Coordinates of C-alpha atoms in Angstrom, one line a residue:
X1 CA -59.9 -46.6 3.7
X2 CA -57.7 -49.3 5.4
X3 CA -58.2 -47.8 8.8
X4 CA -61.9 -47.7 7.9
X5 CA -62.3 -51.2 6.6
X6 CA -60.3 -52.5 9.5
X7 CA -62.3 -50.6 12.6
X8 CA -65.9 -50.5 11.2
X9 CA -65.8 -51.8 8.2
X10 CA -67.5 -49.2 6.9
X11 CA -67.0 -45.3 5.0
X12 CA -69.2 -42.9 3.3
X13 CA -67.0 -41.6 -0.2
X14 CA -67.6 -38.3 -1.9
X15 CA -65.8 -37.7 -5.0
X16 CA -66.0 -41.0 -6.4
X17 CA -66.7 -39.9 -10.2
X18 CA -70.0 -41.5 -10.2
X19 CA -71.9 -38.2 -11.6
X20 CA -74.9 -36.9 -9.5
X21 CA -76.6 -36.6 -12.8
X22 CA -76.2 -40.5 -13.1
X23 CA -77.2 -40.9 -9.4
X24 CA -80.4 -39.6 -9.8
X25 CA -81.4 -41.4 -12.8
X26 CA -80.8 -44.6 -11.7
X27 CA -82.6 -43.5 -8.3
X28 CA -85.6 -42.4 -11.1
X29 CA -85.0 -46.1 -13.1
X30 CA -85.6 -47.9 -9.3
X31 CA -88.5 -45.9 -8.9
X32 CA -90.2 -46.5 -12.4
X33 CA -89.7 -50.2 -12.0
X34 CA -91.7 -50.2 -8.8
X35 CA -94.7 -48.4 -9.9
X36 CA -95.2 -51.0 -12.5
X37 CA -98.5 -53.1 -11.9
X38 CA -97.8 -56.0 -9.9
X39 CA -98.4 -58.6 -12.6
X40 CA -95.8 -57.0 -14.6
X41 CA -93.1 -57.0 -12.1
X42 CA -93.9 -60.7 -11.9
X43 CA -92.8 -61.2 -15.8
X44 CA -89.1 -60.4 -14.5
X45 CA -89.0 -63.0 -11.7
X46 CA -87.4 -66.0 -11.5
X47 CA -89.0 -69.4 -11.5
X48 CA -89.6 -69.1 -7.6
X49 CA -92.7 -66.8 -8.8
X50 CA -93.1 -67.0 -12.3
X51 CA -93.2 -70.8 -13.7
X52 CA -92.0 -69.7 -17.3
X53 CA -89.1 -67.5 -16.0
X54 CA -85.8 -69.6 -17.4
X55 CA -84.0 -67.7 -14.1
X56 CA -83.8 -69.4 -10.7
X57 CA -81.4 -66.3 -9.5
X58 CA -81.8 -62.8 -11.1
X59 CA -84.6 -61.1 -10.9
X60 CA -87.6 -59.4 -9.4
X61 CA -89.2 -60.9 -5.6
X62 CA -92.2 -59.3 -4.1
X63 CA -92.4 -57.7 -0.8
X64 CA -94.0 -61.0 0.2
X65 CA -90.9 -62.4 0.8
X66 CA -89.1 -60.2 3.5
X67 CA -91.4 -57.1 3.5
X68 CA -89.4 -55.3 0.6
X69 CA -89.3 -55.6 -3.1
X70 CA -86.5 -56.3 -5.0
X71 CA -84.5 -56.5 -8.4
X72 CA -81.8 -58.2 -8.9
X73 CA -79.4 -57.5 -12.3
X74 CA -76.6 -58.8 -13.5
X75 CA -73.9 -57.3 -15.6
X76 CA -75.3 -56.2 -18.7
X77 CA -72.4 -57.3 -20.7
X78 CA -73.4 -61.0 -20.4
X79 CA -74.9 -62.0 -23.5
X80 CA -76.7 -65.1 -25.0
X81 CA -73.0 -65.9 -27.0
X82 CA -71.5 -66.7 -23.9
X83 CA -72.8 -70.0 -23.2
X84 CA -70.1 -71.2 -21.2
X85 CA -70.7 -68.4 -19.0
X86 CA -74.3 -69.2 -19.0
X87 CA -74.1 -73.2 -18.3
X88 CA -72.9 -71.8 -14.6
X89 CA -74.8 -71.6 -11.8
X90 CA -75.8 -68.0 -11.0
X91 CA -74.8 -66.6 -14.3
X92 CA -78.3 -65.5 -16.0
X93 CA -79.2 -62.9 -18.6
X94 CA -81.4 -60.1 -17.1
X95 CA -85.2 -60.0 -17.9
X96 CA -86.7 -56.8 -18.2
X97 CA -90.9 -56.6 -18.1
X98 CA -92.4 -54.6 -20.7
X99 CA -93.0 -50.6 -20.2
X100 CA -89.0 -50.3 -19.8
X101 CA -87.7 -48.4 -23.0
X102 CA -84.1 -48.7 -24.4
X103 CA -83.4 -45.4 -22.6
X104 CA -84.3 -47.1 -18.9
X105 CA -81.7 -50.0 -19.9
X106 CA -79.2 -47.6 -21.3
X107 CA -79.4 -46.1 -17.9
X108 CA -79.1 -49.1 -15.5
X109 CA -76.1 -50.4 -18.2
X110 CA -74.1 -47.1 -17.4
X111 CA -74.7 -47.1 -13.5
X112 CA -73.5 -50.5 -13.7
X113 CA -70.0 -49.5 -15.3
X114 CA -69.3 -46.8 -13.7
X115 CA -70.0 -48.5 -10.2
X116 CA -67.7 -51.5 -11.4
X117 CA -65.0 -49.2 -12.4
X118 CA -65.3 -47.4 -9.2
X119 CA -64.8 -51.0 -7.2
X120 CA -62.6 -52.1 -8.8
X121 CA -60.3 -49.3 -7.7
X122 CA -61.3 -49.4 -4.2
X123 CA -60.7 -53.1 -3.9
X124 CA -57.2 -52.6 -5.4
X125 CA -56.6 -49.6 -3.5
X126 CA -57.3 -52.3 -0.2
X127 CA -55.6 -54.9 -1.6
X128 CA -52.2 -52.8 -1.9
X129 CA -52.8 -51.5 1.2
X130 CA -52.4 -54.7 3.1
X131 CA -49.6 -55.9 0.6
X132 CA -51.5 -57.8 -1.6
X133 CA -51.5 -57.6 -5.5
X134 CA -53.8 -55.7 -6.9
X135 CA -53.5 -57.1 -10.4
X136 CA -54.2 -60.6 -9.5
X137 CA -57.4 -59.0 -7.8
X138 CA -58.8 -57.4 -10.7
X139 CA -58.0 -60.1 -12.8
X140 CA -60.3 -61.9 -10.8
X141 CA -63.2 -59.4 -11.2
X142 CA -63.1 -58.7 -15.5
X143 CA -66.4 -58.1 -16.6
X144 CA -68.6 -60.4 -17.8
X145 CA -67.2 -62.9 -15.7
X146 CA -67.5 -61.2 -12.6
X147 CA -70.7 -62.1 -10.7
X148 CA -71.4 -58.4 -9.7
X149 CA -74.7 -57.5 -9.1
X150 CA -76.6 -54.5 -9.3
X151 CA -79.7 -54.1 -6.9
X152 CA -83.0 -51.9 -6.6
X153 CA -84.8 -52.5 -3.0
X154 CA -88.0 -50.9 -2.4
X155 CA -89.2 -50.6 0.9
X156 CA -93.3 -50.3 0.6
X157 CA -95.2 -48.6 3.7
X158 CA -95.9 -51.0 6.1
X159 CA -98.2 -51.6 9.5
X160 CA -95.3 -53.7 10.8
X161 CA -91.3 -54.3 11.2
X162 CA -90.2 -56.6 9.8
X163 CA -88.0 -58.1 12.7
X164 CA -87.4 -56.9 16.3
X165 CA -84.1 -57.1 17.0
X166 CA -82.7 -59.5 19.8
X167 CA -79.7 -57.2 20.7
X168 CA -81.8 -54.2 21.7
X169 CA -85.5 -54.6 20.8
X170 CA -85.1 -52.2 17.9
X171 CA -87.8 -52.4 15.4
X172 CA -86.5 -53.1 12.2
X173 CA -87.4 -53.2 7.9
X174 CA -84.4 -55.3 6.8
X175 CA -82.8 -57.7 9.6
X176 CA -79.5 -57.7 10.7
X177 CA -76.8 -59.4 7.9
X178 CA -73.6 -58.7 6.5
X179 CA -73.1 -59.0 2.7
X180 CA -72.0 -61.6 0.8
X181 CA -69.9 -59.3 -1.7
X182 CA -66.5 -58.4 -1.5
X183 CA -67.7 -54.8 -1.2
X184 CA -70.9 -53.1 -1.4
X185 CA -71.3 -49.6 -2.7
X186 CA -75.0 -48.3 -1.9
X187 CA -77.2 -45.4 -2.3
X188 CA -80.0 -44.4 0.1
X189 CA -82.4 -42.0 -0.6
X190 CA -83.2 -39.4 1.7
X191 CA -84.9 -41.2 4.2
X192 CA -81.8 -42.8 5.7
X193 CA -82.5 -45.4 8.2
X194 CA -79.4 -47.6 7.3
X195 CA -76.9 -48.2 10.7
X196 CA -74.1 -50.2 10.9
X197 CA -72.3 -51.8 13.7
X198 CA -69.1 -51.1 14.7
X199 CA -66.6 -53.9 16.1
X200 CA -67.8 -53.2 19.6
X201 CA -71.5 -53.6 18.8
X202 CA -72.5 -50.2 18.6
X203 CA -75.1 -48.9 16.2
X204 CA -74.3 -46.2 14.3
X205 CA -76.7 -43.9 11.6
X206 CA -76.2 -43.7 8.5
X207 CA -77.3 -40.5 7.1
X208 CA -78.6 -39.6 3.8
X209 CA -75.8 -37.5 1.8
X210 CA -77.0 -36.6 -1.7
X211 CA -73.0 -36.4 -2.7
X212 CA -71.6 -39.9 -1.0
X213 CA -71.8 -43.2 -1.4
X214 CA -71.7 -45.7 1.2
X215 CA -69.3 -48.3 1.1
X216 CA -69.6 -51.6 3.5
X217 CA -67.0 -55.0 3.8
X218 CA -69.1 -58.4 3.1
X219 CA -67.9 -62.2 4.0
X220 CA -66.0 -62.8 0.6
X221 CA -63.7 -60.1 1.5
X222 CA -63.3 -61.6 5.1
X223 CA -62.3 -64.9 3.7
X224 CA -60.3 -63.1 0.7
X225 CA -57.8 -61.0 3.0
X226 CA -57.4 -63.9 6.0
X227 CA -60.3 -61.5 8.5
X228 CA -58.2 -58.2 8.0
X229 CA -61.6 -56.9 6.8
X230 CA -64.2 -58.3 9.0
X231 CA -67.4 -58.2 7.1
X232 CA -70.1 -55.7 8.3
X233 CA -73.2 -56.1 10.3
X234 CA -76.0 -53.7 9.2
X235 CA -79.4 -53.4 9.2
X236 CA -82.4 -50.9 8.3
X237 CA -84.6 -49.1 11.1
X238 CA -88.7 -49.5 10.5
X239 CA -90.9 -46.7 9.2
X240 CA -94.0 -46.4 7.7
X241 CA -92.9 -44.3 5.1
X242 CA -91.2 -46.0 1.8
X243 CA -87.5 -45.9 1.1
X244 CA -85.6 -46.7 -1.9
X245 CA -81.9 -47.8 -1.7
X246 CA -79.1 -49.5 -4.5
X247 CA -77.0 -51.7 -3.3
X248 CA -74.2 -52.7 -5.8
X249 CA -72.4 -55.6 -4.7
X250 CA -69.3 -56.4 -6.0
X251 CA -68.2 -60.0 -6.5
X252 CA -65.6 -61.6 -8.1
X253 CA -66.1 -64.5 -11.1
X254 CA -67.0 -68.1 -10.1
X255 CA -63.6 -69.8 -10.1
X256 CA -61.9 -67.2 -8.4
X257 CA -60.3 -68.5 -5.0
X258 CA -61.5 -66.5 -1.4
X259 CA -57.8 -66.9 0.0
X260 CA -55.3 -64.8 0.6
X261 CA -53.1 -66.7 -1.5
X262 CA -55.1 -65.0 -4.4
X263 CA -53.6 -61.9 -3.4
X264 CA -50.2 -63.5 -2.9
X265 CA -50.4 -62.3 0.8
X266 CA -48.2 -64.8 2.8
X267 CA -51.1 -65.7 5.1
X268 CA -53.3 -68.3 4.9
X269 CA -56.9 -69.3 6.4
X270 CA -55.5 -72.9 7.0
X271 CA -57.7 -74.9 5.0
X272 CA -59.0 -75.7 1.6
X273 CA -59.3 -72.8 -0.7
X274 CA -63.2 -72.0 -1.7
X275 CA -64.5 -70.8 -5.1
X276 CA -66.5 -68.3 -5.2
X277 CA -69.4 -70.5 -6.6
X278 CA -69.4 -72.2 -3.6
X279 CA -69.2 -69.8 -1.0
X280 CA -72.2 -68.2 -2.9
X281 CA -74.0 -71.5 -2.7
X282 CA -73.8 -71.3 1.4
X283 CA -73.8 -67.8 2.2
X284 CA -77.3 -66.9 0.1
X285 CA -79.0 -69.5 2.4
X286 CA -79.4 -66.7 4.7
X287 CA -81.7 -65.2 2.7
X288 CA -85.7 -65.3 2.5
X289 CA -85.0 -64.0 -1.6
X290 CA -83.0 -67.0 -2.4
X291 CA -84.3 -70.1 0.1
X292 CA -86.7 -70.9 -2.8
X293 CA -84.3 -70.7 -5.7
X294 CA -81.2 -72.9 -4.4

């Protein structure tokens, strides 16, 4: 994984413990939420596009906004008790619209805990690797502090790409970024498209494998481990046909320092440590979803 992280910055995982079973019921959840009416997909977005929404953050956004739809969840282990939590920027309980039973939340719930757990040992399992400690890691990530989210993106069928891409004219559904996360663990349904970039600019496919899961490096890890893992360029090839993909990106709790002093590594980025609050605050900027909220 080290080697991976370090020359790409990106792997595809089989025997992760996430159950297939699991995989294709959260794959079935995405789907249901999509083929809602449009006006009730609106009842779970933030204030952005629904005045009486109490979010600014989590939530639904409309294909309007980048050419695909999206909802974004957050751990459902934050509760209304946990004001403190809640007073926060960016910490916001989910809003579900009506037409999603218990058994559609019991659902997303358990794909969210078995995708933290699964994290949570991959990020220790990097941190070690470079000699870092992988306690002061996870301590850094407990639930429901952790700022984890859990996304569904729907790509609709459309007449035309999104973007063009500047590097090689590439038409394109989703522009070139890298994630903000620390990691991101994603599922693609079977039609693909996803490439990544590799440290010498090449573009590499992605393909579909019903058993895997692919895992990619964002900018929080970057600042985290000093640049030993670069964050990951990636982007999503245009076709008129509609694609559903899960991105779960792991992120650690507000306060919790992006340097490597917070791994006890000896290195250091040479200036002021940055919460993860703030980093959040300037990296979403990038983002159609979030120009409007922040």
């Amino acid at each position: 994984m080290r080697a991976a992280c370090e020359e790409i910055g990106f792997l595809t995982i089989e025997g992760h413990g996430v159950p297939l079973a699991l995989l294709d019921a959260v794959a079935e959840a995405g789907r249901r939420f999509f083929e809602l009416p449009a006006d009730t997909k609106l009842e779970a977005a933030p204030r952005p596009w629904n005045r009486e929404s109490p979010n600014r953050y989590r939530g639904y956004f409309p294909s309007s906004v980048n050419g695909k739809e999206g909802l974004d969840i957050a751990d459902p282990a934050l509760g209304a008790e946990m004001g403190e939590l809640l007073e926060r920027p960016y910490y916001e309980l989910n809003r579900f619209p009506p037409g999603l039973d218990a058994e559609w939340c019991a659902c997303v719930s358990r794909y969210f805990a078995a995708m933290f757990e699964l994290g949570e040992l991959l990020l220790r399992g990097l941190a070690t690797s470079i000699g870092g400690d992988p306690d002061r890691l996870a301590a850094g990530l407990a639930r429901p502090r952790s700022l984890t989210t859990l996304r569904f993106n729907y790509y609709p069928r459309l007449a035309a790409p999104v973007e063009v891409s500047r590097q090689d004219g590439v038409a394109l559904s989703c522009e070139t970024h890298v994630d903000s996360s620390l990691l991101t663990l994603l599922y693609q349904d079977q039609q693909g498209r996803l490439q990544v970039r590799d440290r010498e600019a090449h573009w590499h496919d992605v393909p579909f494998d019903r058993e895997g899961l692919v895992v990619n490096t964002g900018l929080a890890l970057q600042a985290l481990t000093g640049g030993a893992f670069v964050a990951t360029h990636h982007r999503v090839l245009f076709s008129s046909t509609p694609r559903l993909s899960i991105p779960f990106f792991i992120e650690p709790a507000y306060d919790f320092e992006l340097d490597p002093s917070s791994l006890d590594l000896p290195c250091s980025v040479g200036s002021e440590p940055l919460a993860y609050e703030k980093f959040l605050e300037r990296s979403l900027r990038k983002f159609s979803e979030y120009e409007r909220s922040l």
